[in-house]
PDB file of C-alpha atoms in Angstrom:
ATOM      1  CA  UNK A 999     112.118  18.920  51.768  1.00 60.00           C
ATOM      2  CA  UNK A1000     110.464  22.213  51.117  1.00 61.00           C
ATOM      3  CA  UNK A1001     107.338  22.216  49.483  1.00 68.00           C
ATOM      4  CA  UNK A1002     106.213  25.275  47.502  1.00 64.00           C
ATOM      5  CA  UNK A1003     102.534  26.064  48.472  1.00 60.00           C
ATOM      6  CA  UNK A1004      99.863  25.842  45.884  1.00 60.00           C
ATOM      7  CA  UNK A1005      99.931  29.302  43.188  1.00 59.00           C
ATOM      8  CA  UNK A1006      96.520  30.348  43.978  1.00 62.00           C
ATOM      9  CA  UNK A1007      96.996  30.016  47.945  1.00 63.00           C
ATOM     10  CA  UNK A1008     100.594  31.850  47.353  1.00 73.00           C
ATOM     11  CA  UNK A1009      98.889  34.819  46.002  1.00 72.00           C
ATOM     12  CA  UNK A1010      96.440  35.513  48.556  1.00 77.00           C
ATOM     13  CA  UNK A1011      99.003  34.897  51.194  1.00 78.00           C
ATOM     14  CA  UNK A1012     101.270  36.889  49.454  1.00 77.00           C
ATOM     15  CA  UNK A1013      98.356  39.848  49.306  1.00 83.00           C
ATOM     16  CA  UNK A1014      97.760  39.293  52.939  1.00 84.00           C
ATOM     17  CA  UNK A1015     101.672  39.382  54.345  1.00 83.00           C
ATOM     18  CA  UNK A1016     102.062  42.643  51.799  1.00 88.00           C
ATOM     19  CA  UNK A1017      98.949  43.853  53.812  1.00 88.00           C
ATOM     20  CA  UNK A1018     100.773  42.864  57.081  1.00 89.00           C
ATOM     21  CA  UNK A1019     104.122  44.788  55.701  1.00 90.00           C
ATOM     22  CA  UNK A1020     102.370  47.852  54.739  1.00 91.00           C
ATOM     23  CA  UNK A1021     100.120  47.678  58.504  1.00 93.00           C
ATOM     24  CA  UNK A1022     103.366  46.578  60.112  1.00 93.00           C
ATOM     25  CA  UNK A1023     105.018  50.086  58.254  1.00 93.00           C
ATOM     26  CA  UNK A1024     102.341  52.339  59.295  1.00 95.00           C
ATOM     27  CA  UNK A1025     102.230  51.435  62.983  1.00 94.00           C
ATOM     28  CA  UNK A1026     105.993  51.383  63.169  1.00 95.00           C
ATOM     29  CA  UNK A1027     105.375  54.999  62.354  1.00 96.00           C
ATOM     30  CA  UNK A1028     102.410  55.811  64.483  1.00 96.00           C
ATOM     31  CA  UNK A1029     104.609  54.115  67.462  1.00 97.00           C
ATOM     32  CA  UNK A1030     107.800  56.243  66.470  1.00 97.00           C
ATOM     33  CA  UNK A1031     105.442  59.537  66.271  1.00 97.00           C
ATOM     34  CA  UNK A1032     103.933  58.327  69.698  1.00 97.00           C
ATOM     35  CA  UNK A1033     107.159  57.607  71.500  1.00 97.00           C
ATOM     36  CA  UNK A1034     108.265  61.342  70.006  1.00 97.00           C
ATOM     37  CA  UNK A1035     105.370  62.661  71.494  1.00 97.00           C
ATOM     38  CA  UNK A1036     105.842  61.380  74.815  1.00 98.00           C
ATOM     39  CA  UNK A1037     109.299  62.265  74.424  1.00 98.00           C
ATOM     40  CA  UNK A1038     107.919  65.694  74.659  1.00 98.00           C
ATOM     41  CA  UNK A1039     105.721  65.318  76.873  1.00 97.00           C
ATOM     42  CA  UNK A1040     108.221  64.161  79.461  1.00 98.00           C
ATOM     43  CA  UNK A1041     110.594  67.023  78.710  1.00 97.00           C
ATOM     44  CA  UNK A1042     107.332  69.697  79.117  1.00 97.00           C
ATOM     45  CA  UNK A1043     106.483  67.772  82.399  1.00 97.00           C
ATOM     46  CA  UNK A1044     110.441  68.018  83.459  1.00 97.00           C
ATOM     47  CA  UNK A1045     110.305  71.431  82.410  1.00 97.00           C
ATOM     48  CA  UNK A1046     106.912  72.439  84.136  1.00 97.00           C
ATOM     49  CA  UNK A1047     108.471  70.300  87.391  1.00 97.00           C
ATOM     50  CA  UNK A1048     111.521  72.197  87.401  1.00 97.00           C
ATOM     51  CA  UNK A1049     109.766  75.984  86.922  1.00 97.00           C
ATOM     52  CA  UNK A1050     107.439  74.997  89.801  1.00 97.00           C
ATOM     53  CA  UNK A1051     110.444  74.337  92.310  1.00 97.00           C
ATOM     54  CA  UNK A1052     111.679  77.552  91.091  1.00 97.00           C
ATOM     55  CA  UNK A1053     108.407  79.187  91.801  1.00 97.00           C
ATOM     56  CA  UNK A1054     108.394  77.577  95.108  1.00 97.00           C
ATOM     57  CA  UNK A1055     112.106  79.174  95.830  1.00 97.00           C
ATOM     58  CA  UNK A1056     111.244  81.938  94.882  1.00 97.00           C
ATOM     59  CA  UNK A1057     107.980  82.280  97.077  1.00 96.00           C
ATOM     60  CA  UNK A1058     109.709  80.752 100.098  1.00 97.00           C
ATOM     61  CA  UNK A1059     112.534  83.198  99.383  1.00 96.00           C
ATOM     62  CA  UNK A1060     109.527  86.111  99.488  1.00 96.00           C
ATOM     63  CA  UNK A1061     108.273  84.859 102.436  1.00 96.00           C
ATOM     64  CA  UNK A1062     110.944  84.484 103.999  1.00 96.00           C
ATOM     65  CA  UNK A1063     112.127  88.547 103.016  1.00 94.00           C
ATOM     66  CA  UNK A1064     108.399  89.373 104.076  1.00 95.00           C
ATOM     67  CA  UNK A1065     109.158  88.295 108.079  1.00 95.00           C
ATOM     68  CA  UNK A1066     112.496  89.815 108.123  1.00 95.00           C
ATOM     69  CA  UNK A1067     110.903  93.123 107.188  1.00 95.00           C
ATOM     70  CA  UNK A1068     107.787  92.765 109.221  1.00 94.00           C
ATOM     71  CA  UNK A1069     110.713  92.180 112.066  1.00 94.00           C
ATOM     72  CA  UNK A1070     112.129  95.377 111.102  1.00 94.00           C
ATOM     73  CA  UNK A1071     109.184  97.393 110.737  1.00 94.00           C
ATOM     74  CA  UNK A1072     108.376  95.851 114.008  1.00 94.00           C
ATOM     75  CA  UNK A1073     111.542  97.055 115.459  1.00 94.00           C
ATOM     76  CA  UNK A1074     111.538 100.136 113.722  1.00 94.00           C
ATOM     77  CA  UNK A1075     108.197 101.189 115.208  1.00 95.00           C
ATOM     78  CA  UNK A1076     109.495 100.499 118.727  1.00 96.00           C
ATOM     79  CA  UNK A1077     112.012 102.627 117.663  1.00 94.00           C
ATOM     80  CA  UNK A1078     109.911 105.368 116.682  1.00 95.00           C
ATOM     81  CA  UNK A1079     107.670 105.372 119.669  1.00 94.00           C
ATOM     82  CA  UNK A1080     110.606 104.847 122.177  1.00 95.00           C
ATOM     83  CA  UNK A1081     112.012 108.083 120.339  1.00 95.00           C
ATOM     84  CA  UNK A1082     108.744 109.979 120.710  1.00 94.00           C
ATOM     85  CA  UNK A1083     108.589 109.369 124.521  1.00 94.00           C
ATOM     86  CA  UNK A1084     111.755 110.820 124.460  1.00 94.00           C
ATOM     87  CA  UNK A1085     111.290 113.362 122.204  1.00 92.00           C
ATOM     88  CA  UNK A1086     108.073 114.264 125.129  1.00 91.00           C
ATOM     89  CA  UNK A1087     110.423 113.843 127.536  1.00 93.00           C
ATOM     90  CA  UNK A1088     112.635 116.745 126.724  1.00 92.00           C
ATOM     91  CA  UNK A1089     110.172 118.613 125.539  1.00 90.00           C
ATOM     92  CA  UNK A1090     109.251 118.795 128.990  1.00 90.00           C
ATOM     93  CA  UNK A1091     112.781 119.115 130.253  1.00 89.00           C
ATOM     94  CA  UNK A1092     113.327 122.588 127.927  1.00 86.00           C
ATOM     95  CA  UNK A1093     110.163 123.590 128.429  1.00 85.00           C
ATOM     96  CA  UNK A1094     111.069 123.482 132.500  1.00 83.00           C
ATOM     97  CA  UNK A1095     114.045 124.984 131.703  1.00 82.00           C
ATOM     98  CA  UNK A1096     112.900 127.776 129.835  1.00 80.00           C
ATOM     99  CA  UNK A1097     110.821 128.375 132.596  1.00 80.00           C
ATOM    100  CA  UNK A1098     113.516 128.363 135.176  1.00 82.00           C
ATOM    101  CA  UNK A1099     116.186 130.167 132.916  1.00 78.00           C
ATOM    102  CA  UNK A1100     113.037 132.910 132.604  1.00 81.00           C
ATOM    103  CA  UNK A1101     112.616 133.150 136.385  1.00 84.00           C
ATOM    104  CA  UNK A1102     116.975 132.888 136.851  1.00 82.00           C
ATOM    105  CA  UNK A1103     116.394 136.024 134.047  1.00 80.00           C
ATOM    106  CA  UNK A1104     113.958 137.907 135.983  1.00 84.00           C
ATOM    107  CA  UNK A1105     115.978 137.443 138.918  1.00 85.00           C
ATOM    108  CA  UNK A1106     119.179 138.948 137.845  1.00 82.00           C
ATOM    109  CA  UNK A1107     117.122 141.898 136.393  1.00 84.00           C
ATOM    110  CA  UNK A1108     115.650 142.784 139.736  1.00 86.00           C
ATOM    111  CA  UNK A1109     119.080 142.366 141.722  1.00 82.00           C
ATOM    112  CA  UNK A1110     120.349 144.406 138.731  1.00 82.00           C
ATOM    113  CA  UNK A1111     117.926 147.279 139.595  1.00 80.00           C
ATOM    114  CA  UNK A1112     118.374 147.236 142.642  1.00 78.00           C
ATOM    115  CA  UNK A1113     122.181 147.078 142.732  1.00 75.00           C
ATOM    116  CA  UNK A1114     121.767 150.285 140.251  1.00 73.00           C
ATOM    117  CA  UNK A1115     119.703 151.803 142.703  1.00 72.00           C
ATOM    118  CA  UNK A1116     121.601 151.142 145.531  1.00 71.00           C
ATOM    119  CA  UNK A1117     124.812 151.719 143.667  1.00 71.00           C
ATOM    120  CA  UNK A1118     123.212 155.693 142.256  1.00 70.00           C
ATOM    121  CA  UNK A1119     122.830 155.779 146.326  1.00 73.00           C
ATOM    122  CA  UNK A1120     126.077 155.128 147.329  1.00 73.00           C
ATOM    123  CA  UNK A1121     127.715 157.360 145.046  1.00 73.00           C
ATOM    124  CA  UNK A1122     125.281 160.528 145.913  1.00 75.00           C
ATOM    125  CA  UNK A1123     126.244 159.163 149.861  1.00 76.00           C
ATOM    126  CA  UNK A1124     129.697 159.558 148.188  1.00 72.00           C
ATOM    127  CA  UNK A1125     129.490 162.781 146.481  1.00 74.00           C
ATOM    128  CA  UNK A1126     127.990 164.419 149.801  1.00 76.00           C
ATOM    129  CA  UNK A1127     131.002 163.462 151.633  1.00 73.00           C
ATOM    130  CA  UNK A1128     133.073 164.559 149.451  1.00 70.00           C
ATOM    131  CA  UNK A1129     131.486 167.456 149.641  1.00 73.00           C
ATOM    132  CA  UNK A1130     131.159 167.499 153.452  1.00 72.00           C
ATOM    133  CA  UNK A1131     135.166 166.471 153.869  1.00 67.00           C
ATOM    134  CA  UNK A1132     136.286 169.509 151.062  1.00 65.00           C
ATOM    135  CA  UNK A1133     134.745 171.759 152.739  1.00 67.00           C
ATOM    136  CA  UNK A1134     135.895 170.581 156.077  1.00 66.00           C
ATOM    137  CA  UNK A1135     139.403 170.843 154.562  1.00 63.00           C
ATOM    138  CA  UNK A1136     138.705 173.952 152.856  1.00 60.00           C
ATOM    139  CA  UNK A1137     137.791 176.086 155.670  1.00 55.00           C
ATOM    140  CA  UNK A1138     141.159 174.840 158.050  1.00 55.00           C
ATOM    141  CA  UNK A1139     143.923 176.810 157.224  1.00 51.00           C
ATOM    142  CA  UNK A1140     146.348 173.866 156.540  1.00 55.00           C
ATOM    143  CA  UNK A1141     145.231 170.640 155.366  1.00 56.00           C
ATOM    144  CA  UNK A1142     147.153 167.733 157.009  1.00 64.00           C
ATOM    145  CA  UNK A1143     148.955 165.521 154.733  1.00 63.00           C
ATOM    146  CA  UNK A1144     146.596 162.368 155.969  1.00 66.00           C
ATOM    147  CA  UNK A1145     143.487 164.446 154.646  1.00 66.00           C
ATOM    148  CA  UNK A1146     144.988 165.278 151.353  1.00 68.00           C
ATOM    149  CA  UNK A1147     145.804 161.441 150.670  1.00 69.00           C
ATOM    150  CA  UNK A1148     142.015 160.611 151.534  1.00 69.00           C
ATOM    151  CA  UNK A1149     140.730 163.887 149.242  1.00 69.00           C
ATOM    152  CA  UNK A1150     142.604 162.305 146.457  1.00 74.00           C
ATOM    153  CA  UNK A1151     141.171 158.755 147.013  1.00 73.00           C
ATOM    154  CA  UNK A1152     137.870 160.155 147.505  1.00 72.00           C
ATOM    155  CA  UNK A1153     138.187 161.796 144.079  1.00 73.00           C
ATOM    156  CA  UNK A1154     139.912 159.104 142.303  1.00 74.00           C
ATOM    157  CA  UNK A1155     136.230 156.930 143.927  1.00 70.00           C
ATOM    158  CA  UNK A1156     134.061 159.471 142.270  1.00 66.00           C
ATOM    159  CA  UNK A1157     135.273 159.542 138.925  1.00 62.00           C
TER     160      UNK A1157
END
């Protein structure tokens, strides 16, 4: 059978487990607001975790667009100086040929000249026999008809 503790022990043991509820209560609480707290903390470290693989992408991903346009640049400056030896190259090659297309030029003016010359030769060598032939024609008394052909041509030649 149950026995029923003396009053005066009842009370204090009554007082104490009342304690006990009301300590039990408030660290029930302080546990809830601790478990909430690391509840948070987990999600911030989560969070934190998840922003540094992004950073890390995203660096990696930088990187990685930094050497392909170094290799560019790199490949665009071979570019550039292969395109300035050949830029020198036919700078030379015009500069040549404005030298030869000068001397072709000088050339054709001097055969020029002289073909004037020589051609204001030939027609004074023309005009005097012309001259020389009409008045070979002029003095005979008949001209043959060969010699009035060739008068003609002559004339036709010097006009």
């Amino acid at each position: 059978q149950y026995q029923h503790p003396p009053a005066e022990m009842s009370l204090s043991m009554l007082s104490r487990i009342q304690g006990l509820k009301s300590q039990s209560a408030v660290n029930r609480e302080l546990l809830a607001e601790k478990q909430r707290a690391l509840q948070h903390a987990v999600a911030a470290r989560d969070h934190l975790r998840s922003q540094v693989a992004a950073d890390v992408a995203e660096r990696e991903r930088q990187e990685d667009n930094a050497r392909r346009l170094s290799g560019e640049l790199a490949g665009l400056r071979q570019d550039i100086a292969r395109y300035e030896r050949e830029r020198a190259v036919l700078r030379s090659t015009l500069s040549g040929l404005r030298g030869t297309h000068q001397e072709k030029l000088s050339e054709l003016e001097e055969r020029q000249r002289a073909f004037s010359v020589a051609t204001f030769d030939d027609a004074a060598k023309l005009q005097t026999l012309c001259s020389e032939f009409r008045a070979q024609c002029c003095d005979a008394p008949r001209r043959s008809r060969d010699q009035s052909v060739l008068l003609a041509v002559l004339e036709r030649e010097q006009s």
